[in-house]
PDB file of C-alpha atoms in Angstrom:
ATOM      1  CA  UNK A 268       0.000   0.000   0.000  1.00 51.00           C
ATOM      2  CA  UNK A 269       2.782   2.443   0.855  1.00 80.00           C
ATOM      3  CA  UNK A 270       4.489   1.756  -2.462  1.00 78.00           C
ATOM      4  CA  UNK A 271       1.415   2.947  -4.335  1.00 86.00           C
ATOM      5  CA  UNK A 272       1.266   6.135  -2.278  1.00 88.00           C
ATOM      6  CA  UNK A 273       4.953   6.823  -2.904  1.00 88.00           C
ATOM      7  CA  UNK A 274       4.489   6.149  -6.624  1.00 88.00           C
ATOM      8  CA  UNK A 275       1.628   8.638  -6.673  1.00 93.00           C
ATOM      9  CA  UNK A 276       3.839  11.237  -4.982  1.00 93.00           C
ATOM     10  CA  UNK A 277       6.506  10.668  -7.636  1.00 92.00           C
ATOM     11  CA  UNK A 278       3.904  11.081 -10.378  1.00 93.00           C
ATOM     12  CA  UNK A 279       2.881  14.391  -8.806  1.00 94.00           C
ATOM     13  CA  UNK A 280       6.530  15.492  -8.661  1.00 94.00           C
ATOM     14  CA  UNK A 281       6.952  14.633 -12.320  1.00 94.00           C
ATOM     15  CA  UNK A 282       3.857  16.665 -13.169  1.00 95.00           C
ATOM     16  CA  UNK A 283       5.249  19.659 -11.304  1.00 95.00           C
ATOM     17  CA  UNK A 284       8.644  19.220 -12.980  1.00 95.00           C
ATOM     18  CA  UNK A 285       7.014  19.126 -16.409  1.00 95.00           C
ATOM     19  CA  UNK A 286       5.087  22.283 -15.565  1.00 95.00           C
ATOM     20  CA  UNK A 287       8.260  24.098 -14.453  1.00 93.00           C
ATOM     21  CA  UNK A 288      10.112  23.057 -17.612  1.00 93.00           C
ATOM     22  CA  UNK A 289       7.216  24.160 -19.818  1.00 93.00           C
ATOM     23  CA  UNK A 290       7.126  27.576 -18.162  1.00 90.00           C
ATOM     24  CA  UNK A 291      10.885  27.943 -18.570  1.00 88.00           C
ATOM     25  CA  UNK A 292      10.729  26.831 -22.217  1.00 88.00           C
ATOM     26  CA  UNK A 293       8.018  29.335 -23.050  1.00 89.00           C
ATOM     27  CA  UNK A 294      10.023  32.449 -22.234  1.00 85.00           C
ATOM     28  CA  UNK A 295       9.469  35.123 -24.865  1.00 85.00           C
ATOM     29  CA  UNK A 296      12.509  37.329 -24.415  1.00 81.00           C
ATOM     30  CA  UNK A 297      15.912  36.842 -25.994  1.00 82.00           C
ATOM     31  CA  UNK A 298      17.876  34.741 -23.505  1.00 75.00           C
ATOM     32  CA  UNK A 299      21.134  35.575 -25.315  1.00 80.00           C
ATOM     33  CA  UNK A 300      20.787  39.281 -24.543  1.00 81.00           C
ATOM     34  CA  UNK A 301      23.354  39.751 -21.778  1.00 82.00           C
ATOM     35  CA  UNK A 302      21.988  43.198 -20.878  1.00 85.00           C
ATOM     36  CA  UNK A 303      18.567  41.796 -19.986  1.00 85.00           C
ATOM     37  CA  UNK A 304      18.615  40.380 -16.409  1.00 87.00           C
ATOM     38  CA  UNK A 305      15.277  38.581 -16.912  1.00 87.00           C
ATOM     39  CA  UNK A 306      16.866  35.319 -18.038  1.00 86.00           C
ATOM     40  CA  UNK A 307      19.161  35.131 -15.013  1.00 87.00           C
ATOM     41  CA  UNK A 308      16.228  35.862 -12.706  1.00 90.00           C
ATOM     42  CA  UNK A 309      14.026  33.205 -14.372  1.00 90.00           C
ATOM     43  CA  UNK A 310      16.864  30.689 -14.443  1.00 90.00           C
ATOM     44  CA  UNK A 311      17.567  31.177 -10.730  1.00 94.00           C
ATOM     45  CA  UNK A 312      13.855  30.751  -9.985  1.00 94.00           C
ATOM     46  CA  UNK A 313      13.785  27.552 -12.092  1.00 93.00           C
ATOM     47  CA  UNK A 314      16.841  26.118 -10.284  1.00 95.00           C
ATOM     48  CA  UNK A 315      15.262  26.964  -6.923  1.00 96.00           C
ATOM     49  CA  UNK A 316      12.117  25.036  -7.892  1.00 95.00           C
ATOM     50  CA  UNK A 317      14.176  22.058  -9.107  1.00 95.00           C
ATOM     51  CA  UNK A 318      16.136  21.974  -5.847  1.00 95.00           C
ATOM     52  CA  UNK A 319      12.855  21.940  -3.932  1.00 95.00           C
ATOM     53  CA  UNK A 320      11.675  19.012  -6.075  1.00 95.00           C
ATOM     54  CA  UNK A 321      14.997  17.250  -5.380  1.00 95.00           C
ATOM     55  CA  UNK A 322      14.417  17.631  -1.634  1.00 95.00           C
ATOM     56  CA  UNK A 323      10.944  16.170  -1.943  1.00 95.00           C
ATOM     57  CA  UNK A 324      12.232  13.310  -4.093  1.00 94.00           C
ATOM     58  CA  UNK A 325      14.977  12.587  -1.544  1.00 94.00           C
ATOM     59  CA  UNK A 326      12.296  12.399   1.132  1.00 93.00           C
ATOM     60  CA  UNK A 327      10.297   9.927  -0.970  1.00 93.00           C
ATOM     61  CA  UNK A 328      13.410   7.811  -1.575  1.00 92.00           C
ATOM     62  CA  UNK A 329      14.122   7.711   2.160  1.00 92.00           C
ATOM     63  CA  UNK A 330      10.514   6.703   2.890  1.00 91.00           C
ATOM     64  CA  UNK A 331      10.793   3.964   0.276  1.00 90.00           C
ATOM     65  CA  UNK A 332      14.057   2.797   1.803  1.00 89.00           C
ATOM     66  CA  UNK A 333      12.450   2.599   5.246  1.00 88.00           C
ATOM     67  CA  UNK A 334       9.385   0.776   3.901  1.00 89.00           C
ATOM     68  CA  UNK A 335      11.269  -1.868   1.908  1.00 86.00           C
ATOM     69  CA  UNK A 336      11.228  -5.185   3.716  1.00 82.00           C
ATOM     70  CA  UNK A 337      14.249  -6.823   2.139  1.00 87.00           C
ATOM     71  CA  UNK A 338      17.623  -6.137   0.641  1.00 88.00           C
ATOM     72  CA  UNK A 339      16.352  -7.171  -2.779  1.00 90.00           C
ATOM     73  CA  UNK A 340      13.501  -4.644  -2.628  1.00 89.00           C
ATOM     74  CA  UNK A 341      15.874  -1.848  -1.625  1.00 90.00           C
ATOM     75  CA  UNK A 342      18.290  -2.682  -4.439  1.00 90.00           C
ATOM     76  CA  UNK A 343      15.426  -2.720  -6.953  1.00 90.00           C
ATOM     77  CA  UNK A 344      14.250   0.662  -5.704  1.00 89.00           C
ATOM     78  CA  UNK A 345      17.759   2.138  -5.907  1.00 89.00           C
ATOM     79  CA  UNK A 346      18.141   0.732  -9.411  1.00 91.00           C
ATOM     80  CA  UNK A 347      14.818   2.299 -10.429  1.00 90.00           C
ATOM     81  CA  UNK A 348      16.013   5.747  -9.359  1.00 90.00           C
ATOM     82  CA  UNK A 349      19.290   5.259 -11.216  1.00 89.00           C
ATOM     83  CA  UNK A 350      21.240   8.437 -11.881  1.00 91.00           C
ATOM     84  CA  UNK A 351      18.818  10.592  -9.900  1.00 90.00           C
ATOM     85  CA  UNK A 352      20.690   9.334  -6.838  1.00 92.00           C
ATOM     86  CA  UNK A 353      23.757  11.212  -8.131  1.00 92.00           C
ATOM     87  CA  UNK A 354      22.065  14.596  -7.847  1.00 93.00           C
ATOM     88  CA  UNK A 355      23.799  16.472  -4.977  1.00 94.00           C
ATOM     89  CA  UNK A 356      20.712  17.162  -2.858  1.00 94.00           C
ATOM     90  CA  UNK A 357      19.362  13.635  -3.246  1.00 93.00           C
ATOM     91  CA  UNK A 358      22.776  12.077  -2.576  1.00 94.00           C
ATOM     92  CA  UNK A 359      23.293  14.191   0.540  1.00 94.00           C
ATOM     93  CA  UNK A 360      19.908  13.141   1.941  1.00 92.00           C
ATOM     94  CA  UNK A 361      20.197   9.463   0.962  1.00 90.00           C
ATOM     95  CA  UNK A 362      23.773   8.701   1.991  1.00 91.00           C
ATOM     96  CA  UNK A 363      22.931   8.218   5.700  1.00 91.00           C
ATOM     97  CA  UNK A 364      20.913   5.139   4.643  1.00 89.00           C
ATOM     98  CA  UNK A 365      23.871   3.414   2.969  1.00 89.00           C
ATOM     99  CA  UNK A 366      25.480   2.014   6.158  1.00 92.00           C
ATOM    100  CA  UNK A 367      22.197   0.225   6.870  1.00 90.00           C
ATOM    101  CA  UNK A 368      22.261  -1.149   3.339  1.00 89.00           C
ATOM    102  CA  UNK A 369      25.784  -2.488   3.950  1.00 92.00           C
ATOM    103  CA  UNK A 370      24.641  -4.103   7.214  1.00 92.00           C
ATOM    104  CA  UNK A 371      21.710  -5.752   5.430  1.00 91.00           C
ATOM    105  CA  UNK A 372      24.054  -6.989   2.713  1.00 91.00           C
ATOM    106  CA  UNK A 373      26.449  -8.445   5.301  1.00 94.00           C
ATOM    107  CA  UNK A 374      23.542 -10.202   7.063  1.00 92.00           C
ATOM    108  CA  UNK A 375      22.416 -11.648   3.729  1.00 91.00           C
ATOM    109  CA  UNK A 376      25.934 -12.912   3.034  1.00 92.00           C
ATOM    110  CA  UNK A 377      26.162 -14.456   6.522  1.00 94.00           C
ATOM    111  CA  UNK A 378      22.829 -16.199   6.010  1.00 92.00           C
ATOM    112  CA  UNK A 379      23.957 -17.522   2.632  1.00 91.00           C
ATOM    113  CA  UNK A 380      27.222 -18.767   4.138  1.00 91.00           C
ATOM    114  CA  UNK A 381      25.330 -20.627   6.890  1.00 92.00           C
ATOM    115  CA  UNK A 382      23.061 -22.289   4.315  1.00 89.00           C
ATOM    116  CA  UNK A 383      26.080 -23.230   2.209  1.00 85.00           C
ATOM    117  CA  UNK A 384      27.934 -24.694   5.195  1.00 84.00           C
ATOM    118  CA  UNK A 385      24.861 -26.673   6.280  1.00 84.00           C
ATOM    119  CA  UNK A 386      24.358 -28.063   2.784  1.00 79.00           C
ATOM    120  CA  UNK A 387      28.063 -28.779   2.432  1.00 73.00           C
ATOM    121  CA  UNK A 388      28.146 -30.766   5.690  1.00 73.00           C
ATOM    122  CA  UNK A 389      25.205 -32.885   4.475  1.00 67.00           C
ATOM    123  CA  UNK A 390      27.037 -33.450   1.217  1.00 61.00           C
ATOM    124  CA  UNK A 391      30.194 -34.592   3.054  1.00 62.00           C
ATOM    125  CA  UNK A 392      28.191 -37.096   5.098  1.00 57.00           C
ATOM    126  CA  UNK A 393      26.551 -38.389   1.925  1.00 59.00           C
ATOM    127  CA  UNK A 394      29.951 -38.830   0.252  1.00 56.00           C
ATOM    128  CA  UNK A 395      31.250 -40.626   3.341  1.00 55.00           C
ATOM    129  CA  UNK A 396      28.220 -42.960   3.377  1.00 60.00           C
ATOM    130  CA  UNK A 397      28.652 -43.623  -0.339  1.00 57.00           C
ATOM    131  CA  UNK A 398      32.326 -44.560   0.116  1.00 57.00           C
ATOM    132  CA  UNK A 399      31.522 -46.725   3.131  1.00 54.00           C
ATOM    133  CA  UNK A 400      28.695 -48.518   1.352  1.00 57.00           C
ATOM    134  CA  UNK A 401      30.919 -49.190  -1.652  1.00 57.00           C
ATOM    135  CA  UNK A 402      33.586 -50.660   0.614  1.00 57.00           C
ATOM    136  CA  UNK A 403      31.079 -52.904   2.344  1.00 51.00           C
ATOM    137  CA  UNK A 404      29.554 -53.970  -0.943  1.00 54.00           C
ATOM    138  CA  UNK A 405      32.918 -55.007  -2.377  1.00 52.00           C
ATOM    139  CA  UNK A 406      33.872 -56.770   0.819  1.00 52.00           C
ATOM    140  CA  UNK A 407      30.761 -58.965   0.870  1.00 48.00           C
ATOM    141  CA  UNK A 408      30.588 -59.716  -2.868  1.00 46.00           C
TER     142      UNK A 408
END
């Protein structure tokens, strides 16, 4: 349920971003005129809006990180955001979550190692029984 709500928030962010870009694209003055300060003013306003959207997106990413129940889900989410995670504001707000990701990864590796060792010990016993049964079979035949 939370994933759907977060997806809806991202859709809303994208709508706002598209609106901001459209407004910026539809400027009617000559942006190459260095004497006209209007472009600089509009550009600064656009960047300010984008930074605000980045903060909101970072918040959504952190909520998604907290709501994910497994390492696999977190990695899928991080992969879905791709290069957006490289944006300075998003990176700065998401980096505190990475040590937890490392801890989860280490726990997953430990769990895998335990399963491997358990399976390997069963396999060794099976090999030992196979060798023993072959010895007994040859001895009695």
